[in-house]
GROMACS .gro file of C-alpha atoms in nm:
model
  212
    1GLY     CA    1  -2.452  -3.999  -1.505
    2ILE     CA    2  -2.360  -4.041  -1.140
    3ASP     CA    3  -2.343  -4.368  -0.949
    4ALA     CA    4  -2.552  -4.391  -0.628
    5ASN     CA    5  -2.242  -4.468  -0.418
    6PHE     CA    6  -2.078  -4.153  -0.551
    7VAL     CA    7  -2.383  -3.949  -0.444
    8ARG     CA    8  -2.354  -4.088  -0.088
    9ASP     CA    9  -1.981  -4.011  -0.079
   10VAL     CA   10  -2.044  -3.655  -0.195
   11GLN     CA   11  -2.315  -3.609   0.068
   12GLY     CA   12  -2.078  -3.730   0.340
   13TRP     CA   13  -1.801  -3.499   0.215
   14SER     CA   14  -2.034  -3.199   0.184
   15GLY     CA   15  -2.139  -3.249   0.546
   16LEU     CA   16  -1.784  -3.165   0.651
   17LEU     CA   17  -1.762  -2.849   0.440
   18HIS     CA   18  -1.772  -2.513   0.610
   19PRO     CA   19  -2.105  -2.342   0.527
   20ASP     CA   20  -1.918  -2.052   0.362
   21HIS     CA   21  -1.753  -2.294   0.116
   22ARG     CA   22  -2.019  -2.562   0.074
   23GLN     CA   23  -2.203  -2.438  -0.234
   24GLU     CA   24  -1.884  -2.325  -0.408
   25MET     CA   25  -1.718  -2.665  -0.359
   26LEU     CA   26  -2.027  -2.863  -0.465
   27ASP     CA   27  -2.062  -2.650  -0.778
   28HIS     CA   28  -1.695  -2.699  -0.857
   29LEU     CA   29  -1.721  -3.075  -0.811
   30LEU     CA   30  -2.038  -3.125  -1.013
   31ILE     CA   31  -1.967  -2.875  -1.291
   32HIS     CA   32  -1.592  -2.866  -1.344
   33VAL     CA   33  -1.498  -3.217  -1.228
   34VAL     CA   34  -1.800  -3.438  -1.309
   35ARG     CA   35  -1.933  -3.251  -1.612
   36ASP     CA   36  -1.610  -3.109  -1.762
   37GLY     CA   37  -1.366  -3.382  -1.650
   38LEU     CA   38  -1.116  -3.150  -1.480
   39PRO     CA   39  -0.913  -3.263  -1.177
   40PHE     CA   40  -1.022  -3.141  -0.834
   41ASP     CA   41  -0.770  -2.891  -0.691
   42LYS     CA   42  -0.908  -2.658  -0.426
   43GLU     CA   43  -0.831  -2.500  -0.091
   44TYR     CA   44  -1.133  -2.482   0.138
   45ARG     CA   45  -1.246  -2.496   0.501
   46ILE     CA   46  -1.405  -2.790   0.678
   47ILE     CA   47  -1.562  -2.843   1.021
   48ARG     CA   48  -1.378  -3.144   1.162
   49ALA     CA   49  -1.625  -3.415   1.266
   50ASN     CA   50  -1.445  -3.542   1.576
   51ASP     CA   51  -1.401  -3.209   1.757
   52GLY     CA   52  -1.594  -2.948   1.555
   53ARG     CA   53  -1.279  -2.745   1.489
   54GLU     CA   54  -1.250  -2.538   1.175
   55ARG     CA   55  -0.957  -2.637   0.951
   56TRP     CA   56  -0.822  -2.534   0.611
   57VAL     CA   57  -0.748  -2.820   0.372
   58HIS     CA   58  -0.610  -2.860   0.020
   59GLY     CA   59  -0.799  -3.123  -0.175
   60LEU     CA   60  -0.645  -3.291  -0.480
   61GLY     CA   61  -0.852  -3.553  -0.661
   62GLN     CA   62  -0.931  -3.730  -0.984
   63LEU     CA   63  -1.271  -3.864  -1.081
   64GLU     CA   64  -1.305  -4.234  -1.163
   65ARG     CA   65  -1.579  -4.343  -1.404
   66ASP     CA   66  -1.721  -4.684  -1.495
   67GLU     CA   67  -1.746  -4.825  -1.847
   68GLN     CA   68  -2.070  -4.635  -1.906
   69GLY     CA   69  -1.901  -4.309  -1.811
   70HIS     CA   70  -2.085  -4.272  -1.480
   71ALA     CA   71  -1.902  -4.102  -1.193
   72VAL     CA   72  -1.812  -4.377  -0.945
   73ARG     CA   73  -1.562  -4.233  -0.696
   74MET     CA   74  -1.299  -3.969  -0.632
   75PHE     CA   75  -0.947  -4.068  -0.540
   76GLY     CA   76  -0.679  -3.830  -0.419
   77THR     CA   77  -0.558  -3.655  -0.107
   78ILE     CA   78  -0.682  -3.402   0.147
   79GLN     CA   79  -0.401  -3.218   0.326
   80ASP     CA   80  -0.445  -3.001   0.636
   81ILE     CA   81  -0.295  -2.659   0.550
   82THR     CA   82  -0.435  -2.464   0.846
   83GLU     CA   83  -0.094  -2.352   0.975
   84ARG     CA   84   0.010  -2.222   0.631
   85LYS     CA   85  -0.317  -2.034   0.582
   86GLU     CA   86  -0.289  -1.879   0.929
   87ALA     CA   87   0.070  -1.775   0.854
   88GLN     CA   88  -0.046  -1.617   0.528
   89GLN     CA   89  -0.316  -1.429   0.719
   90ARG     CA   90  -0.064  -1.301   0.975
   91LEU     CA   91   0.166  -1.189   0.693
   92ALA     CA   92  -0.120  -1.008   0.518
   93GLU     CA   93  -0.212  -0.832   0.842
   94SER     CA   94   0.151  -0.739   0.903
   95GLU     CA   95   0.184  -0.600   0.550
   96GLN     CA   96  -0.135  -0.399   0.599
   97ARG     CA   97  -0.002  -0.251   0.923
   98PHE     CA   98   0.326  -0.165   0.751
   99ARG     CA   99   0.141  -0.004   0.459
  100SER     CA  100  -0.067   0.206   0.700
  101LEU     CA  101   0.249   0.322   0.879
  102PHE     CA  102   0.428   0.384   0.548
  103GLU     CA  103   0.141   0.597   0.420
  104SER     CA  104   0.084   0.797   0.740
  105MET     CA  105   0.439   0.872   0.862
  106SER     CA  106   0.556   1.233   0.852
  107GLU     CA  107   0.899   1.153   0.702
  108LEU     CA  108   0.980   1.080   0.338
  109ALA     CA  109   0.991   0.701   0.302
  110VAL     CA  110   1.122   0.534  -0.013
  111LEU     CA  111   1.211   0.174  -0.106
  112HIS     CA  112   1.481   0.115  -0.368
  113GLU     CA  113   1.653  -0.163  -0.563
  114LEU     CA  114   2.025  -0.130  -0.633
  115ILE     CA  115   2.122  -0.150  -1.004
  116HIS     CA  116   2.459  -0.299  -1.110
  117ASP     CA  117   2.656  -0.290  -1.434
  118GLY     CA  118   2.784  -0.603  -1.612
  119ALA     CA  119   3.084  -0.618  -1.380
  120GLY     CA  120   2.864  -0.610  -1.069
  121LYS     CA  121   2.945  -0.249  -0.976
  122PRO     CA  122   2.654  -0.041  -0.839
  123VAL     CA  123   2.568   0.227  -1.094
  124ASP     CA  124   2.214   0.342  -1.006
  125TYR     CA  125   1.908   0.253  -0.803
  126ARG     CA  126   1.544   0.210  -0.894
  127ILE     CA  127   1.257   0.352  -0.689
  128LEU     CA  128   1.012   0.074  -0.599
  129ASP     CA  129   0.775   0.260  -0.368
  130CYS     CA  130   0.733   0.597  -0.198
  131ASN     CA  131   0.490   0.751   0.048
  132PRO     CA  132   0.272   1.063   0.015
  133VAL     CA  133   0.516   1.286   0.206
  134PHE     CA  134   0.783   1.208  -0.053
  135THR     CA  135   0.563   1.343  -0.331
  136GLN     CA  136   0.463   1.649  -0.124
  137VAL     CA  137   0.820   1.749  -0.038
  138THR     CA  138   0.989   1.665  -0.369
  139GLY     CA  139   0.708   1.761  -0.607
  140ILE     CA  140   0.770   1.430  -0.786
  141SER     CA  141   0.450   1.231  -0.838
  142ARG     CA  142   0.429   0.865  -0.743
  143GLU     CA  143   0.367   0.781  -1.111
  144GLN     CA  144   0.693   0.955  -1.207
  145ALA     CA  145   0.891   0.798  -0.925
  146VAL     CA  146   0.790   0.432  -0.899
  147GLY     CA  147   0.981   0.216  -1.146
  148GLY     CA  148   1.216   0.498  -1.242
  149LEU     CA  149   1.593   0.516  -1.206
  150ALA     CA  150   1.712   0.769  -0.950
  151SER     CA  151   1.946   0.930  -1.201
  152VAL     CA  152   1.645   1.005  -1.423
  153VAL     CA  153   1.375   1.076  -1.163
  154TYR     CA  154   1.588   1.336  -0.984
  155GLY     CA  155   1.730   1.477  -1.308
  156THR     CA  156   2.084   1.462  -1.174
  157GLY     CA  157   2.247   1.246  -1.443
  158SER     CA  158   2.380   1.014  -1.173
  159ALA     CA  159   2.211   0.856  -0.872
  160PRO     CA  160   2.231   1.083  -0.567
  161PHE     CA  161   2.438   0.952  -0.275
  162LEU     CA  162   2.490   0.620  -0.453
  163ASP     CA  163   2.804   0.522  -0.261
  164GLU     CA  164   2.642   0.567   0.079
  165TYR     CA  165   2.324   0.384  -0.018
  166ALA     CA  166   2.506   0.100  -0.196
  167ALA     CA  167   2.723   0.041   0.111
  168VAL     CA  168   2.410  -0.022   0.318
  169ALA     CA  169   2.237  -0.236   0.052
  170LEU     CA  170   2.545  -0.456   0.013
  171SER     CA  171   2.650  -0.484   0.378
  172GLY     CA  172   2.311  -0.481   0.548
  173THR     CA  173   2.449  -0.235   0.806
  174SER     CA  174   2.217   0.060   0.866
  175ARG     CA  175   2.348   0.413   0.884
  176ASN     CA  176   2.231   0.770   0.945
  177ILE     CA  177   2.357   1.050   0.724
  178GLU     CA  178   2.288   1.417   0.658
  179VAL     CA  179   2.287   1.514   0.291
  180TYR     CA  180   2.231   1.824   0.081
  181HIS     CA  181   2.018   1.763  -0.228
  182ALA     CA  182   2.114   2.044  -0.465
  183PRO     CA  183   1.824   2.012  -0.718
  184MET     CA  184   1.577   2.081  -0.435
  185SER     CA  185   1.805   2.310  -0.232
  186LYS     CA  186   1.717   2.105   0.074
  187TRP     CA  187   1.902   1.930   0.356
  188PHE     CA  188   1.781   1.589   0.474
  189ALA     CA  189   1.863   1.368   0.771
  190VAL     CA  190   1.842   1.018   0.623
  191SER     CA  191   1.815   0.682   0.795
  192VAL     CA  192   1.920   0.410   0.550
  193PHE     CA  193   1.859   0.038   0.607
  194SER     CA  194   1.844  -0.277   0.397
  195PRO     CA  195   1.541  -0.511   0.423
  196ARG     CA  196   1.726  -0.769   0.210
  197PRO     CA  197   2.046  -0.787   0.002
  198GLY     CA  198   2.050  -0.549  -0.295
  199PHE     CA  199   1.759  -0.340  -0.163
  200PHE     CA  200   1.753  -0.040   0.067
  201ALA     CA  201   1.500   0.193   0.221
  202THR     CA  202   1.542   0.556   0.319
  203VAL     CA  203   1.347   0.749   0.580
  204SER     CA  204   1.430   1.118   0.540
  205LEU     CA  205   1.349   1.426   0.744
  206ASN     CA  206   1.368   1.771   0.588
  207ILE     CA  207   1.615   1.962   0.811
  208THR     CA  208   1.671   2.261   0.580
  209GLU     CA  209   1.541   2.518   0.829
  210ARG     CA  210   1.763   2.379   1.105
  211LYS     CA  211   2.069   2.389   0.877
  212GLN     CA  212   1.995   2.746   0.770
   0.00000   0.00000   0.00000
């Protein structure tokens, strides 16, 4: 059962809910909290009563019942998380823009993680991501590349240009190099930079014709 005061409280709360979230939040409250006895823990939007502004909040609550088991009131907290949600949205948009650039650029772009031995010495690097041009130029599929060790993916027995790449991943100092990759019989101009310690990215341009 539900106490009449609880019904009024729910009606007042639901009046603040953003229309896009209203039914979802009411269903969650009545089914999962009142019926099933679970705590309330949800992020949702409200329309603030005093100024009509839309805000994101995180509601945490526990249902209180009387001796007959009727729902009497909710007690807990409602925290404004608008700034965090907006920051998450900006990050998602930034990542989407980066992904679009990564996929469409005409150079080979690859992200790697440096691999160390037990003594902390760099011994290999793992491919974490690569763009379509990488697969077109190398003939190595994305499925073969991503998650694989460079020494295995390239079939060289050791990771190509490990010393140069490790120096960037460990120091954070970018560098530009020209390298000859014997298994492919190709020359590349490579820009190497480190997005964070222990990781490095390469953006490579096939310069074989120029070298020849």
